[in-house]
């Protein structure tokens, strides 16, 4: 059996694997948005985004550190993953951090489910794919607006050799992966549109 022909014949099934994969990522990550640690983690992205910062009460607040340096208020209220500080949680509650994250999680889960339903309905799947593309484009703007996506220059025993652009931090590497989500969404947009045209030609 020709392996190339087998791979070509499985194209439809591979598109469905892509739908399942996107749904898994969306529902899992979207579901985590309802938890405190995940909501805390997205604060730098949202607070620095011209498209999303208005969801927070204190996104543009600036405060002075003990050293007299002016910084964004949220930087003084970070809860490291696995640690909870009540004072920080209270600040984020007032900021609207958790309410926004919960709403965002619902939206992300819904997009994932729409993509998954595209296995059976090209119209619903097309909508989900378009929303996936849109969400990925918004996420990728964080590479331009969020300082935390690049390694900071914190000093040390000798000059820091790698900081700033293009040295992605852990947050930056996470954001960059949305390029793959964007590409997958575009493929599903094309597949959904193709299926709808075929159905139209068949008179469905």
mmCIF file of C-alpha atoms in Angstrom:
data_model
loop_
_atom_site.group_PDB
_atom_site.id
_atom_site.type_symbol
_atom_site.label_atom_id
_atom_site.label_comp_id
_atom_site.label_asym_id
_atom_site.label_seq_id
_atom_site.Cartn_x
_atom_site.Cartn_y
_atom_site.Cartn_z
ATOM 1 C CA UNK A 1 0.000 0.000 0.000
ATOM 2 C CA UNK A 2 1.320 3.442 -0.952
ATOM 3 C CA UNK A 3 1.977 5.338 2.277
ATOM 4 C CA UNK A 4 1.601 8.668 0.478
ATOM 5 C CA UNK A 5 -1.866 7.686 -0.742
ATOM 6 C CA UNK A 6 -2.866 6.572 2.745
ATOM 7 C CA UNK A 7 -1.751 9.911 4.185
ATOM 8 C CA UNK A 8 -3.658 11.778 1.459
ATOM 9 C CA UNK A 9 -6.818 9.733 2.047
ATOM 10 C CA UNK A 10 -6.683 10.509 5.775
ATOM 11 C CA UNK A 11 -6.820 14.267 5.267
ATOM 12 C CA UNK A 12 -10.406 14.538 6.509
ATOM 13 C CA UNK A 13 -9.598 12.538 9.636
ATOM 14 C CA UNK A 14 -6.491 14.655 10.258
ATOM 15 C CA UNK A 15 -8.592 17.817 10.113
ATOM 16 C CA UNK A 16 -10.835 16.287 12.757
ATOM 17 C CA UNK A 17 -7.783 15.480 14.885
ATOM 18 C CA UNK A 18 -6.882 19.162 14.594
ATOM 19 C CA UNK A 19 -10.378 20.123 15.730
ATOM 20 C CA UNK A 20 -10.142 17.798 18.715
ATOM 21 C CA UNK A 21 -6.694 19.160 19.595
ATOM 22 C CA UNK A 22 -7.847 22.782 19.487
ATOM 23 C CA UNK A 23 -10.930 21.900 21.526
ATOM 24 C CA UNK A 24 -8.790 20.144 24.146
ATOM 25 C CA UNK A 25 -6.455 23.129 24.498
ATOM 26 C CA UNK A 26 -9.305 25.647 24.574
ATOM 27 C CA UNK A 27 -11.497 23.804 27.071
ATOM 28 C CA UNK A 28 -8.609 22.894 29.360
ATOM 29 C CA UNK A 29 -7.065 26.357 29.434
ATOM 30 C CA UNK A 30 -10.452 28.062 29.398
ATOM 31 C CA UNK A 31 -11.569 25.951 32.340
ATOM 32 C CA UNK A 32 -8.453 26.907 34.298
ATOM 33 C CA UNK A 33 -9.368 30.575 33.909
ATOM 34 C CA UNK A 34 -11.906 30.001 36.674
ATOM 35 C CA UNK A 35 -9.117 29.368 39.185
ATOM 36 C CA UNK A 36 -7.218 32.031 41.126
ATOM 37 C CA UNK A 37 -3.692 31.117 40.064
ATOM 38 C CA UNK A 38 -4.495 31.197 36.355
ATOM 39 C CA UNK A 39 -6.399 34.473 36.666
ATOM 40 C CA UNK A 40 -3.376 35.995 38.422
ATOM 41 C CA UNK A 41 -1.096 34.719 35.672
ATOM 42 C CA UNK A 42 -2.799 36.583 32.829
ATOM 43 C CA UNK A 43 -2.763 39.966 34.586
ATOM 44 C CA UNK A 44 0.400 41.318 32.864
ATOM 45 C CA UNK A 45 -1.048 40.475 29.440
ATOM 46 C CA UNK A 46 -4.424 42.094 30.081
ATOM 47 C CA UNK A 47 -3.157 45.115 32.020
ATOM 48 C CA UNK A 48 -0.745 46.103 29.231
ATOM 49 C CA UNK A 49 -3.083 45.413 26.327
ATOM 50 C CA UNK A 50 -4.776 48.412 24.645
ATOM 51 C CA UNK A 51 -7.500 45.981 23.577
ATOM 52 C CA UNK A 52 -8.260 44.536 27.015
ATOM 53 C CA UNK A 53 -6.939 46.733 29.840
ATOM 54 C CA UNK A 54 -10.291 48.499 30.289
ATOM 55 C CA UNK A 55 -11.608 45.297 31.887
ATOM 56 C CA UNK A 56 -9.430 46.003 34.944
ATOM 57 C CA UNK A 57 -10.059 48.719 37.526
ATOM 58 C CA UNK A 58 -6.365 49.363 38.208
ATOM 59 C CA UNK A 59 -4.689 48.453 34.913
ATOM 60 C CA UNK A 60 -3.115 51.888 34.511
ATOM 61 C CA UNK A 61 -2.287 52.547 38.175
ATOM 62 C CA UNK A 62 1.333 53.365 38.960
ATOM 63 C CA UNK A 63 2.868 53.077 42.444
ATOM 64 C CA UNK A 64 6.257 53.629 44.065
ATOM 65 C CA UNK A 65 8.310 50.732 45.393
ATOM 66 C CA UNK A 66 10.255 50.926 48.651
ATOM 67 C CA UNK A 67 13.266 51.908 46.538
ATOM 68 C CA UNK A 68 11.308 54.847 45.086
ATOM 69 C CA UNK A 69 10.939 53.320 41.620
ATOM 70 C CA UNK A 70 7.631 53.840 39.803
ATOM 71 C CA UNK A 71 6.082 50.571 38.607
ATOM 72 C CA UNK A 72 2.718 49.224 37.483
ATOM 73 C CA UNK A 73 0.562 48.495 40.537
ATOM 74 C CA UNK A 74 -0.083 44.876 39.543
ATOM 75 C CA UNK A 75 3.624 44.054 39.827
ATOM 76 C CA UNK A 76 3.409 44.447 43.604
ATOM 77 C CA UNK A 77 0.492 42.027 43.887
ATOM 78 C CA UNK A 78 1.737 38.930 42.107
ATOM 79 C CA UNK A 79 0.846 35.545 43.551
ATOM 80 C CA UNK A 80 3.455 33.005 42.403
ATOM 81 C CA UNK A 81 1.878 29.779 41.130
ATOM 82 C CA UNK A 82 1.311 27.541 44.124
ATOM 83 C CA UNK A 83 1.262 30.402 46.649
ATOM 84 C CA UNK A 84 -1.625 32.558 47.829
ATOM 85 C CA UNK A 85 -1.288 35.870 49.667
ATOM 86 C CA UNK A 86 -4.595 37.230 50.962
ATOM 87 C CA UNK A 87 -3.591 40.856 50.482
ATOM 88 C CA UNK A 88 -2.842 40.175 46.818
ATOM 89 C CA UNK A 89 -6.057 38.218 46.331
ATOM 90 C CA UNK A 90 -8.048 41.107 47.822
ATOM 91 C CA UNK A 91 -6.350 43.536 45.425
ATOM 92 C CA UNK A 92 -7.113 41.331 42.424
ATOM 93 C CA UNK A 93 -10.727 40.929 43.538
ATOM 94 C CA UNK A 94 -11.127 44.704 43.596
ATOM 95 C CA UNK A 95 -9.283 44.986 40.297
ATOM 96 C CA UNK A 96 -11.783 42.674 38.595
ATOM 97 C CA UNK A 97 -9.079 40.110 37.835
ATOM 98 C CA UNK A 98 -11.138 37.060 38.756
ATOM 99 C CA UNK A 99 -14.432 38.216 37.245
ATOM 100 C CA UNK A 100 -12.773 38.980 33.914
ATOM 101 C CA UNK A 101 -10.838 35.712 33.912
ATOM 102 C CA UNK A 102 -14.009 33.718 34.565
ATOM 103 C CA UNK A 103 -15.790 35.425 31.669
ATOM 104 C CA UNK A 104 -12.793 34.932 29.395
ATOM 105 C CA UNK A 105 -12.697 31.258 30.320
ATOM 106 C CA UNK A 106 -16.314 30.808 29.277
ATOM 107 C CA UNK A 107 -15.584 32.433 25.907
ATOM 108 C CA UNK A 108 -12.504 30.271 25.304
ATOM 109 C CA UNK A 109 -14.375 27.074 26.216
ATOM 110 C CA UNK A 110 -17.225 28.052 23.904
ATOM 111 C CA UNK A 111 -14.821 28.593 20.995
ATOM 112 C CA UNK A 112 -13.264 25.180 21.602
ATOM 113 C CA UNK A 113 -16.658 23.497 21.603
ATOM 114 C CA UNK A 114 -17.676 25.273 18.373
ATOM 115 C CA UNK A 115 -14.487 24.042 16.720
ATOM 116 C CA UNK A 116 -15.175 20.494 17.925
ATOM 117 C CA UNK A 117 -18.738 20.582 16.577
ATOM 118 C CA UNK A 118 -17.209 21.360 13.195
ATOM 119 C CA UNK A 119 -16.631 17.622 12.859
ATOM 120 C CA UNK A 120 -20.339 17.336 12.064
ATOM 121 C CA UNK A 121 -21.389 20.876 11.131
ATOM 122 C CA UNK A 122 -19.160 22.857 8.745
ATOM 123 C CA UNK A 123 -21.104 26.058 9.465
ATOM 124 C CA UNK A 124 -20.602 25.860 13.232
ATOM 125 C CA UNK A 125 -17.036 24.721 12.738
ATOM 126 C CA UNK A 126 -16.317 27.660 10.439
ATOM 127 C CA UNK A 127 -17.543 30.070 13.109
ATOM 128 C CA UNK A 128 -15.340 28.388 15.702
ATOM 129 C CA UNK A 129 -12.347 28.483 13.365
ATOM 130 C CA UNK A 130 -12.813 32.199 12.642
ATOM 131 C CA UNK A 131 -13.020 32.908 16.375
ATOM 132 C CA UNK A 132 -9.882 30.818 16.924
ATOM 133 C CA UNK A 133 -8.015 32.933 14.387
ATOM 134 C CA UNK A 134 -9.274 36.123 16.006
ATOM 135 C CA UNK A 135 -8.332 34.983 19.505
ATOM 136 C CA UNK A 136 -4.862 33.948 18.338
ATOM 137 C CA UNK A 137 -4.255 37.314 16.684
ATOM 138 C CA UNK A 138 -5.234 39.127 19.884
ATOM 139 C CA UNK A 139 -2.981 36.858 21.952
ATOM 140 C CA UNK A 140 -0.022 37.452 19.635
ATOM 141 C CA UNK A 141 -0.330 41.220 20.168
ATOM 142 C CA UNK A 142 0.957 40.546 23.694
ATOM 143 C CA UNK A 143 4.411 40.146 22.135
ATOM 144 C CA UNK A 144 4.226 43.866 21.374
ATOM 145 C CA UNK A 145 2.524 45.157 24.517
ATOM 146 C CA UNK A 146 3.628 43.017 27.476
ATOM 147 C CA UNK A 147 7.080 43.708 28.972
ATOM 148 C CA UNK A 148 7.033 40.353 30.792
ATOM 149 C CA UNK A 149 7.249 38.361 27.551
ATOM 150 C CA UNK A 150 10.961 39.182 27.290
ATOM 151 C CA UNK A 151 13.764 38.356 29.711
ATOM 152 C CA UNK A 152 14.359 41.345 32.033
ATOM 153 C CA UNK A 153 17.756 42.733 32.920
ATOM 154 C CA UNK A 154 17.889 42.052 36.651
ATOM 155 C CA UNK A 155 21.627 42.456 36.942
ATOM 156 C CA UNK A 156 23.807 40.053 38.889
ATOM 157 C CA UNK A 157 27.479 39.336 39.464
ATOM 158 C CA UNK A 158 28.219 40.429 35.875
ATOM 159 C CA UNK A 159 26.258 42.121 33.060
ATOM 160 C CA UNK A 160 23.230 40.121 31.927
ATOM 161 C CA UNK A 161 24.091 38.789 28.444
ATOM 162 C CA UNK A 162 20.582 38.010 27.186
ATOM 163 C CA UNK A 163 17.626 40.304 27.882
ATOM 164 C CA UNK A 164 14.936 42.165 25.989
ATOM 165 C CA UNK A 165 13.978 41.346 22.395
ATOM 166 C CA UNK A 166 14.315 38.647 21.028
ATOM 167 C CA UNK A 167 14.944 36.718 24.253
ATOM 168 C CA UNK A 168 11.530 35.323 25.156
ATOM 169 C CA UNK A 169 10.720 34.619 28.788
ATOM 170 C CA UNK A 170 8.503 31.705 29.846
ATOM 171 C CA UNK A 171 5.464 33.939 29.301
ATOM 172 C CA UNK A 172 6.727 34.952 25.878
ATOM 173 C CA UNK A 173 7.354 31.397 24.768
ATOM 174 C CA UNK A 174 3.799 30.546 25.823
ATOM 175 C CA UNK A 175 2.387 33.397 23.739
ATOM 176 C CA UNK A 176 4.483 32.567 20.665
ATOM 177 C CA UNK A 177 2.904 29.118 20.519
ATOM 178 C CA UNK A 178 -0.324 30.801 19.421
ATOM 179 C CA UNK A 179 1.247 31.073 15.974
ATOM 180 C CA UNK A 180 0.476 27.361 15.695
ATOM 181 C CA UNK A 181 -3.096 27.933 16.925
ATOM 182 C CA UNK A 182 -3.444 30.693 14.324
ATOM 183 C CA UNK A 183 -2.247 28.392 11.543
ATOM 184 C CA UNK A 184 -4.565 25.607 12.693
ATOM 185 C CA UNK A 185 -7.502 28.005 12.796
ATOM 186 C CA UNK A 186 -6.795 29.195 9.260
ATOM 187 C CA UNK A 187 -6.680 25.618 7.977
ATOM 188 C CA UNK A 188 -10.055 24.918 9.590
ATOM 189 C CA UNK A 189 -11.510 28.114 8.132
ATOM 190 C CA UNK A 190 -10.513 26.870 4.689
ATOM 191 C CA UNK A 191 -11.795 23.342 5.334
ATOM 192 C CA UNK A 192 -15.100 24.572 6.739
ATOM 193 C CA UNK A 193 -15.654 26.901 3.786
ATOM 194 C CA UNK A 194 -14.791 24.096 1.340
ATOM 195 C CA UNK A 195 -17.261 21.719 2.984
ATOM 196 C CA UNK A 196 -20.006 24.352 2.949
ATOM 197 C CA UNK A 197 -19.460 24.973 -0.769
ATOM 198 C CA UNK A 198 -19.639 21.245 -1.480
ATOM 199 C CA UNK A 199 -22.855 20.928 0.510
ATOM 200 C CA UNK A 200 -24.310 23.892 -1.407
ATOM 201 C CA UNK A 201 -23.441 22.247 -4.703
ATOM 202 C CA UNK A 202 -25.176 19.067 -3.558
ATOM 203 C CA UNK A 203 -28.256 21.128 -2.653
ATOM 204 C CA UNK A 204 -28.070 20.506 1.077
#
